[in-house]
Coordinates of C-alpha atoms in Angstrom, one line a residue:
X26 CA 10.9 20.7 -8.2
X27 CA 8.9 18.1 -6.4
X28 CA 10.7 16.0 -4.3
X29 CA 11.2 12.3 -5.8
X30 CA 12.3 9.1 -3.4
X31 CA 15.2 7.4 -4.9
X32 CA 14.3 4.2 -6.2
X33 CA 17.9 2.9 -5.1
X34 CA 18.7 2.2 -1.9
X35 CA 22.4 1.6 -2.0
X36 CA 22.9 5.3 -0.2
X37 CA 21.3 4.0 2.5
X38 CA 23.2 0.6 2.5
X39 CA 26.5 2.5 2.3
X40 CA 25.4 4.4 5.8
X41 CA 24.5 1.2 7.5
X42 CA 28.4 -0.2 6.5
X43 CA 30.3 2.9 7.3
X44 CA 28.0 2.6 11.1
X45 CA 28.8 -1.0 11.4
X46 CA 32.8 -0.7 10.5
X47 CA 32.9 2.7 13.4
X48 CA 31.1 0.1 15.8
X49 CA 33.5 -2.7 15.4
X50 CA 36.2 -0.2 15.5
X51 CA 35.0 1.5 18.9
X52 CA 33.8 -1.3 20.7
X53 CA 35.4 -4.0 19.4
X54 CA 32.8 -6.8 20.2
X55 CA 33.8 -10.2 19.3
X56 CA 30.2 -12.0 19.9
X57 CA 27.3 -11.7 17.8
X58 CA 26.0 -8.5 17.3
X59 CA 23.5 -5.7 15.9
X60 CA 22.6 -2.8 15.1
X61 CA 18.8 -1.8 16.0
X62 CA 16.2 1.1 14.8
X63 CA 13.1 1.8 15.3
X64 CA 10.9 4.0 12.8
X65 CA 7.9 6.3 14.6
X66 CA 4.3 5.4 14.8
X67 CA 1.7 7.3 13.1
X68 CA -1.2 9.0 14.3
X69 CA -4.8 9.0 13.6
X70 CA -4.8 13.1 13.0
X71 CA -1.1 13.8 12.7
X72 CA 0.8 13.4 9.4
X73 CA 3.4 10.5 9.5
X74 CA 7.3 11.5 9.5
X75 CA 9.6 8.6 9.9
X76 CA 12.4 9.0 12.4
X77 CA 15.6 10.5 11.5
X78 CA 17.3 8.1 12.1
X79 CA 16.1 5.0 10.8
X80 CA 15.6 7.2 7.4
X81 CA 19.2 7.9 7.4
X82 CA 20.0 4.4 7.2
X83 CA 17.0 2.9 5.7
X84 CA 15.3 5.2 3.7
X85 CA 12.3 3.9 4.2
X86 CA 8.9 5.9 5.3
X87 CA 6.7 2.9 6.7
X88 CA 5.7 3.6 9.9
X89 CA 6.5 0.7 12.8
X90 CA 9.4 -1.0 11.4
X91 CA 12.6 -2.0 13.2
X92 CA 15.6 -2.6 11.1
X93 CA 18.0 -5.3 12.5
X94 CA 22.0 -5.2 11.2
X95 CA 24.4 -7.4 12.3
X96 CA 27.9 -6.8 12.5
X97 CA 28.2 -10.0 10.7
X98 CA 26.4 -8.8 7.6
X99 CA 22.7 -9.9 7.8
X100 CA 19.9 -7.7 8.0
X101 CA 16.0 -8.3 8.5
X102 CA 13.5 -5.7 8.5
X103 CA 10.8 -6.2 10.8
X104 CA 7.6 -4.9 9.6
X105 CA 3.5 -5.0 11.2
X106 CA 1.0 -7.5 9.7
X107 CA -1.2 -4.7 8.7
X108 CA -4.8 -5.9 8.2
X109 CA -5.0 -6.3 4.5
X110 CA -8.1 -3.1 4.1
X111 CA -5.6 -1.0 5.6
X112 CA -4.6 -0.3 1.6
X113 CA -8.1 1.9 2.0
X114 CA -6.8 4.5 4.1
X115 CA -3.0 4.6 3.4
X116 CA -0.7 4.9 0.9
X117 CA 1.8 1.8 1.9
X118 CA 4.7 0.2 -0.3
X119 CA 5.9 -2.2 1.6
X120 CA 4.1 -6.1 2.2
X121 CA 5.2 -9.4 4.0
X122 CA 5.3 -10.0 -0.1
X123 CA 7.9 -7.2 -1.1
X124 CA 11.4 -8.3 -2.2
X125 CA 13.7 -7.5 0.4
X126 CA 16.8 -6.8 -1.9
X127 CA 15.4 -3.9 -3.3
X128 CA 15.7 -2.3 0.0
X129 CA 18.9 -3.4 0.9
X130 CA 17.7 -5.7 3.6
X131 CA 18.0 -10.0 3.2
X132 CA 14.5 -10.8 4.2
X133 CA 11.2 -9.1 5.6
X134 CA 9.4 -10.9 9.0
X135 CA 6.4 -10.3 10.6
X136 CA 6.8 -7.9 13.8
X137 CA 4.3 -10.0 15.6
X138 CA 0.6 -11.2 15.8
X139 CA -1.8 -10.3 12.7
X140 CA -3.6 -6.6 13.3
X141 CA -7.0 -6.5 13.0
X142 CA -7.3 -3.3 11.8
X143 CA -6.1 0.0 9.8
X144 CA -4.0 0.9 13.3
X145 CA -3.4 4.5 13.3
X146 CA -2.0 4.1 16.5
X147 CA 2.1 3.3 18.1
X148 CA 2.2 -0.6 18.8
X149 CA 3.0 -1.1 22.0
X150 CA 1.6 -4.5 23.4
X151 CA 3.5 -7.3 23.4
X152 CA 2.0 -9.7 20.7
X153 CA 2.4 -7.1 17.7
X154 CA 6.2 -7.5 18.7
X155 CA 5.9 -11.5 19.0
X156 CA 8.2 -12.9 16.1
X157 CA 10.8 -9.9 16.9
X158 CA 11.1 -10.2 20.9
X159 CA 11.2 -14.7 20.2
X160 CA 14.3 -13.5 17.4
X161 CA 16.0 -10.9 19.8
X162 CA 15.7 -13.6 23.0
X163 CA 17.6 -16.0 20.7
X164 CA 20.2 -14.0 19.8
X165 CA 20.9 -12.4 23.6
X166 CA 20.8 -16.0 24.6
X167 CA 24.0 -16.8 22.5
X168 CA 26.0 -14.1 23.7
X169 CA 24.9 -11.0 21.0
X170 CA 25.0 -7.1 21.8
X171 CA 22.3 -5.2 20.7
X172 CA 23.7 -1.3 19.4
X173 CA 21.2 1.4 19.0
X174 CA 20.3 5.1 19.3
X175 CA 18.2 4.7 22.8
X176 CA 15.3 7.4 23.0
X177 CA 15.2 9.3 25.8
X178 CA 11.5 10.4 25.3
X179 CA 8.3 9.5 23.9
X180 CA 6.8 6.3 22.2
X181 CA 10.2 5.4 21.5
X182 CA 11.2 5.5 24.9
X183 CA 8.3 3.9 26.3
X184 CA 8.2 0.8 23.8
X185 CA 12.4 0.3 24.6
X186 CA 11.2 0.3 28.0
X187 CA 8.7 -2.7 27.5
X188 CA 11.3 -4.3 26.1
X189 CA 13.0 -4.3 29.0
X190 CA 10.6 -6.1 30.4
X191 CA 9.3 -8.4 27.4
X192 CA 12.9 -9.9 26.8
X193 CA 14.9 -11.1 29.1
X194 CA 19.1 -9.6 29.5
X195 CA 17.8 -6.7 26.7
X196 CA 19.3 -4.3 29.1
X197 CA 22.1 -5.5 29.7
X198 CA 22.7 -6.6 26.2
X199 CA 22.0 -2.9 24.9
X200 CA 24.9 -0.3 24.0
X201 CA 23.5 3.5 23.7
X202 CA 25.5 4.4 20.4
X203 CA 23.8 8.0 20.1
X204 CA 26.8 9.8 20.1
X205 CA 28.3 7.5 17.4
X206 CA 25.6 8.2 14.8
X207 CA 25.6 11.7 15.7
X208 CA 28.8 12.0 13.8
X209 CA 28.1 9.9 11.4
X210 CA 25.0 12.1 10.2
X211 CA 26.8 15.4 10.9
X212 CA 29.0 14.5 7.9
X213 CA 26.9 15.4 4.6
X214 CA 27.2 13.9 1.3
X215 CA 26.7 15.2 -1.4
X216 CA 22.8 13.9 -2.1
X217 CA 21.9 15.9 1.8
X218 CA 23.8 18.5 0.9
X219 CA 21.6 18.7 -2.7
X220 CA 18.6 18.4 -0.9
X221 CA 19.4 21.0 2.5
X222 CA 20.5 23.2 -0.9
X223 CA 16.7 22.8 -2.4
X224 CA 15.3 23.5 1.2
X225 CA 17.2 26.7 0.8
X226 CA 16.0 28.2 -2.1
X227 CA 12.3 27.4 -1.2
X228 CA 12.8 29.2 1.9
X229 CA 14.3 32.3 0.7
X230 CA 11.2 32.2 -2.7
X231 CA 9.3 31.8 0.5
X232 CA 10.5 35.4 2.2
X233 CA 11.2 37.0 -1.2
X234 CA 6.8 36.2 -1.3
X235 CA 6.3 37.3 2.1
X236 CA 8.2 40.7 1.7
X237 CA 6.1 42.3 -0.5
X238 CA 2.9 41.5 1.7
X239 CA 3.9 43.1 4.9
X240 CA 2.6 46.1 5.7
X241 CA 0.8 48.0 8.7
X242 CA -2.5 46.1 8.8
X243 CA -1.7 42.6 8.0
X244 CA -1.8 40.0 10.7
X245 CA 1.0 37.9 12.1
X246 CA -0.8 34.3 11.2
X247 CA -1.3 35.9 7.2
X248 CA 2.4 36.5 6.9
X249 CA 2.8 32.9 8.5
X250 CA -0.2 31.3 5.9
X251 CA 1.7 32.9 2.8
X252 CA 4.6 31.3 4.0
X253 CA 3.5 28.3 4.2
X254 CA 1.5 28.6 0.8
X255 CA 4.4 29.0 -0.9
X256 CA 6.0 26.2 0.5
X257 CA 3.8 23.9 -0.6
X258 CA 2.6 25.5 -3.8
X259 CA 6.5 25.7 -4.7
X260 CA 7.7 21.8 -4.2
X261 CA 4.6 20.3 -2.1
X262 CA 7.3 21.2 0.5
X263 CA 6.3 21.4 4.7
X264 CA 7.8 23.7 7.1
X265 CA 10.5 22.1 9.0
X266 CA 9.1 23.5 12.0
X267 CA 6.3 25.6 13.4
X268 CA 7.1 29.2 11.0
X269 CA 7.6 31.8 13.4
X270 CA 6.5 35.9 12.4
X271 CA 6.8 38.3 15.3
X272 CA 6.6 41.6 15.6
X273 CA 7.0 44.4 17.6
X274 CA 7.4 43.8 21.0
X275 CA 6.7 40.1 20.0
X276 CA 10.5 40.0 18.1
X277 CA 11.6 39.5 21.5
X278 CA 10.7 36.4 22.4
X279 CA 12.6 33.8 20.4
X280 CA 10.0 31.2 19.7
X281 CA 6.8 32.8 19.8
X282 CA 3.9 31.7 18.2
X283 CA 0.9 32.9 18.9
X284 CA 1.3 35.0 15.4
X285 CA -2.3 37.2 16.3
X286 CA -0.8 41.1 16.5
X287 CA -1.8 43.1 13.8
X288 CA 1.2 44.7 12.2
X289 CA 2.3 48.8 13.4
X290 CA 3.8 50.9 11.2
X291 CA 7.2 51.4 12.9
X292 CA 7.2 47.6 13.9
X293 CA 9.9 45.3 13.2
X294 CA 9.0 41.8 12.0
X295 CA 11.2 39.0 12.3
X296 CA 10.3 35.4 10.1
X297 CA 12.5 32.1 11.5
X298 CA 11.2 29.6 8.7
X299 CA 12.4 27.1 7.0
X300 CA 11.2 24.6 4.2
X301 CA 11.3 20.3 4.7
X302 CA 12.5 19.0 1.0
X303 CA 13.0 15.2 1.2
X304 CA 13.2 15.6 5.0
X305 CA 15.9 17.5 4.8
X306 CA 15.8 20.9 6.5
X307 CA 16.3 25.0 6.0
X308 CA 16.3 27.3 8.9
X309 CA 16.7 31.3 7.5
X310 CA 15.5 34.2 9.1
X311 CA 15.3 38.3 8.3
X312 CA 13.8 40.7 10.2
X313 CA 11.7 43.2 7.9
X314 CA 10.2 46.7 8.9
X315 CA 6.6 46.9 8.5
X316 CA 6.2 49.9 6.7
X317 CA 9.2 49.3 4.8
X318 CA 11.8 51.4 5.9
X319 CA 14.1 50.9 8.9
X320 CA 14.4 53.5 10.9
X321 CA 17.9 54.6 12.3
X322 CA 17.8 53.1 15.3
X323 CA 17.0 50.0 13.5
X324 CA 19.4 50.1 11.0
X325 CA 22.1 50.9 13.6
X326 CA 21.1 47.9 15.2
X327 CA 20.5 45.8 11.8
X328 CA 24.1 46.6 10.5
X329 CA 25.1 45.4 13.8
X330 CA 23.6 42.0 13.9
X331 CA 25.1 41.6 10.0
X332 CA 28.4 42.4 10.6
X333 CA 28.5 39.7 13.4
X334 CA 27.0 37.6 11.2
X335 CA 29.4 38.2 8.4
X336 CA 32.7 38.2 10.3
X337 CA 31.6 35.1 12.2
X338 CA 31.0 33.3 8.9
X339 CA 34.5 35.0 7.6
X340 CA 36.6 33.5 10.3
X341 CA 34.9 29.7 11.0
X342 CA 37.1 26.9 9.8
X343 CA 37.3 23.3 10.5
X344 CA 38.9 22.9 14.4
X345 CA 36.8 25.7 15.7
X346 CA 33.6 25.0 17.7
X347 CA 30.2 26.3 17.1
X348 CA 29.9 27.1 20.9
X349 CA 32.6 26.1 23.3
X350 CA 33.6 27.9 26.5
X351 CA 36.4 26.0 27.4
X352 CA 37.8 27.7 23.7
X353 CA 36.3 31.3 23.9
X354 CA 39.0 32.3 21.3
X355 CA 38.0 29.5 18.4
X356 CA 34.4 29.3 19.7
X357 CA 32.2 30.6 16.9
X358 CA 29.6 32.0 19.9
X359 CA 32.0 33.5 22.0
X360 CA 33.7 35.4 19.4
X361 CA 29.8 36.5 18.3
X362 CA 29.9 37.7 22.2
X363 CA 32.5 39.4 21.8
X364 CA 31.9 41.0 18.6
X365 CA 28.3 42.3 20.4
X366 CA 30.3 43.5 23.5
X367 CA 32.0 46.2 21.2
X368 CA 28.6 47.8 21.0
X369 CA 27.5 47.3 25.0
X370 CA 24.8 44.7 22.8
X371 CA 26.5 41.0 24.3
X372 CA 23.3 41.0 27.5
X373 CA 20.8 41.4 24.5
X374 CA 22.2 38.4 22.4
X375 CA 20.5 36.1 24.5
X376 CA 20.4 32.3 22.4
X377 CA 23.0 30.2 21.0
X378 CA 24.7 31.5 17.5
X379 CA 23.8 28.5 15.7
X380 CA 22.7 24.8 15.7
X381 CA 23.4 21.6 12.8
X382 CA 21.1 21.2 10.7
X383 CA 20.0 18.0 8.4
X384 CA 16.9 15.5 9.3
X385 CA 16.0 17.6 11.8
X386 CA 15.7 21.0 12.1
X387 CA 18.0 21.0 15.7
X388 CA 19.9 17.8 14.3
X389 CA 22.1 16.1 16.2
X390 CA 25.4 17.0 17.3
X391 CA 27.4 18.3 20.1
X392 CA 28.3 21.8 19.5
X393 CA 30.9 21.3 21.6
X394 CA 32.8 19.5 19.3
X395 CA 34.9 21.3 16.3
X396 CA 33.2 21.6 13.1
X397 CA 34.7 19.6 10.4
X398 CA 34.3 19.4 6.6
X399 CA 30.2 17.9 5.7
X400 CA 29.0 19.9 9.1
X401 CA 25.9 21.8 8.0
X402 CA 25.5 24.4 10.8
X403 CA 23.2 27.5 11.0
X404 CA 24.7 31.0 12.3
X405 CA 21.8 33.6 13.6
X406 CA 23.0 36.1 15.9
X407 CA 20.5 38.8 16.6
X408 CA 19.5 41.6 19.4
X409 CA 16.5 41.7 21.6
X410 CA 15.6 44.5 23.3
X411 CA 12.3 44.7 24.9
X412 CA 12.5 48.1 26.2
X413 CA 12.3 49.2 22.8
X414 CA 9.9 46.5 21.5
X415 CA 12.7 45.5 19.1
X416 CA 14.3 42.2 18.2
X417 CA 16.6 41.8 15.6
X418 CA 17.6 38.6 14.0
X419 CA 19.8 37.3 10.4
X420 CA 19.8 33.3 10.2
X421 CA 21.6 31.9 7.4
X422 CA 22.7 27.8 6.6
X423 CA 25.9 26.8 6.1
X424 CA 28.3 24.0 4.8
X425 CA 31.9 23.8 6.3
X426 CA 33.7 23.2 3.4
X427 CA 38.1 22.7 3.9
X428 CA 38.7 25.7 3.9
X429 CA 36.2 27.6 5.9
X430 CA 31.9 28.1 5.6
X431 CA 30.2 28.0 2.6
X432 CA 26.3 29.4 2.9
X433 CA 23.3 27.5 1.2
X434 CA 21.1 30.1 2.0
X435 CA 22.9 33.0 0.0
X436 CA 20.2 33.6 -2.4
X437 CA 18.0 35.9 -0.1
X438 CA 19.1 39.7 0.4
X439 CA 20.0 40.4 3.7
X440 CA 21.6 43.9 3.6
X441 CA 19.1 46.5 5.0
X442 CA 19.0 48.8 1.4
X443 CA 18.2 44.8 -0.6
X444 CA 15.7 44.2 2.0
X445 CA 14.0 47.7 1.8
X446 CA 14.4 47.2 -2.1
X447 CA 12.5 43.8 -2.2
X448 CA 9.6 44.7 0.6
X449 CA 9.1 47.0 -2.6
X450 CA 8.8 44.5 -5.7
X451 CA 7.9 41.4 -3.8
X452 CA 4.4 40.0 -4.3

């Protein structure tokens, strides 16, 4: 089930076109223009993962690239002129040399100046950006708009920034489209929705694993380690984000991570993980009972949090909103609200009911917005109730199909006798 690249990279073309068309559509620019994207830098001690973005609609994993498109149907990728040794301490598949063609660009340039070594660092002096900033002056000089996703933190941030200053009119020729490729990546085809699928079923082998181990005794961080052991053992799979395992009084707080309490008999113990599967991401949680048996309190409460949970997934359609208040009565959260208010349980329902989900774990999207057909969304409603050193919470991934939510994630119990039955024949 490991994860292989596709050697094609017409997916990836297709994006760019469909981005291009909705730009001349919106804006309408008669000039010269392009789109722009940067990939990340890497770090000396950090594993590399390319941007999100420039994945989407490049597919390629080299760090410090920019791809250039122009509305008028060229395309260069700009790439560092590593040091030629830097083959000794990185994997790297794409050269000055490479045929541009294969990945759907017309030619490969030089970002700038030669490096002089392996550069495990973000570039971010103006000769390693020489060829691009002398190409980009050229083409604000004769009247072109420059389109891109403009990064609001970061190295990203800080290099557009320089460019500010390196090339004269950038600023003014720039056009934040951030909202434009939001819903362009909201929409899932079917190879995302494959892969979001795969992230899936890793996760839940992942907490069908876990079950079995907890018990009164065990530590937070060993739950986490198995976790992550069988993500990697399973499809050399990463977590998508930091896996959280809280317990007790610890179930409380959303994203804690300390993960250093020893499990109580009595406790309940909530996992929010989620597998990365060709950068694509799962997000699933369950809340377990350390000694394997809920009591009733925490059943009460359990059957609670699922009935939300179900009805909400029941009633979402296309048109409706994740979270919306102008819309409380088609707004996925506010009808959670509402369902919790029943019970006197709405104060302790205390986070959103769900986020998108794709490249990144939080992808992008407004929730404010209505859902449409491709949307991948989670929906995780849950209780917290520190008075009682209980938290509560059921996190599933879905895909909005016409006709209302289909879940990804549906291969992992979640019904308090299943998970009682698997904490028994787990492991």
């Amino acid at each position: 089930m490991m994860f292989k690249p596709l050697s094609d990279f017409t997916l990836f073309a297709d994006r760019r076109d469909r981005l291009l068309s909705v730009l001349d559509d919106v804006y309408g620019f008669e000039g010269p223009a392009l789109f722009l994207t940067l990939a990340d830098f890497e770090g000396l001690r950090t594993s590399f993962r390319q941007d999100s973005t420039f994945y989407y609609f490049t597919g390629i994993t080299e760090p410090a690239a920019i791809g250039c498109f122009y509305l008028q149907g060229h395309s260069t990728l700009y790439i560092p002129k590593f040091w030629e040794q830097r083959a000794m301490w990185v994997t790297s598949t794409i050269g000055m040399s490479s045929d541009p063609g294969h990945y759907g660009f017309n030619e490969i340039r030089a970002l700038g100046n030669a490096e002089k070594s392996y550069c495990f660092k973000p570039l971010l002096l103006e000769a390693q950006y020489y060829s691009f900033i002398a190409d980009i002056t050229s083409f604000i000089k004769a009247g072109g708009r420059i389109f891109a996703c403009v990064p609001t933190h970061g190295f990203g941030a800080l290099l557009f920034e320089r460019l500010a200053t390196w090339i004269s009119g950038f600023s003014n020729a720039l056009v934040d489209v951030s909202r434009d490729v939001a819903r362009l990546r909201r929409e899932k085809d079917a190879y995302e929705l494959q892969l979001i699928h795969a992230a899936a079923q890793i996760t839940a082998l992942a907490h069908e694993q876990v079950a079995g181990f907890i018990k009164p005794g065990v530590f937070e961080y060993q739950v986490r380690g198995l976790v992550d052991y069988v993500f990697a053992s399973t499809a050399a799979a990463v977590p998508a984000f930091p896996s959280i395992v809280a317990s007790g009084y610890n179930a409380t707080i959303l994203h804690y991570t300390d993960c250093s309490q020893q499990l109580q008999s009595g406790d309940l113990v909530v996992i929010d993980c989620g597998a990365e599967y060709g950068n694509y991401a799962a997000d699933v949680s369950r809340t377990y009972p350390a000694n394997g048996s809920f009591t009733p309190r925490q059943r009460s409460l359990y059957e609670i949090v699922l009935e939300v949970q179900e009805y909400i997934a029941s009633i979402a359609r296309p048109g409706m909103f994740l979270c919306n208040k102008e819309y409380p009565d088609i707004s996925l959260h506010h009808q959670a609200l509402a369902c919790f208010k029943q019970y006197d349980l709405d104060r302790y329902f205390c986070h959103g009911l769900g986020h998108f989900l794709g490249l990144d774990v939080h992808d992008v999207g407004d929730v404010q917005e209505p859902l449409s057909p491709g949307d991948v969304f989670t929906l995780e409603p849950g209780v917290y109730l520190p008075h009682e050193s209980c938290g509560i919470r059921i996190e599933d991934d879905y895909v909005m199909a016409d006709d209302g939510a289909v879940c990804l994630s549906d291969a992992l119990v979640k019904k308090p006798d299943d998970i009682e039955a698997l904490m028994t024949r787990s492991l």
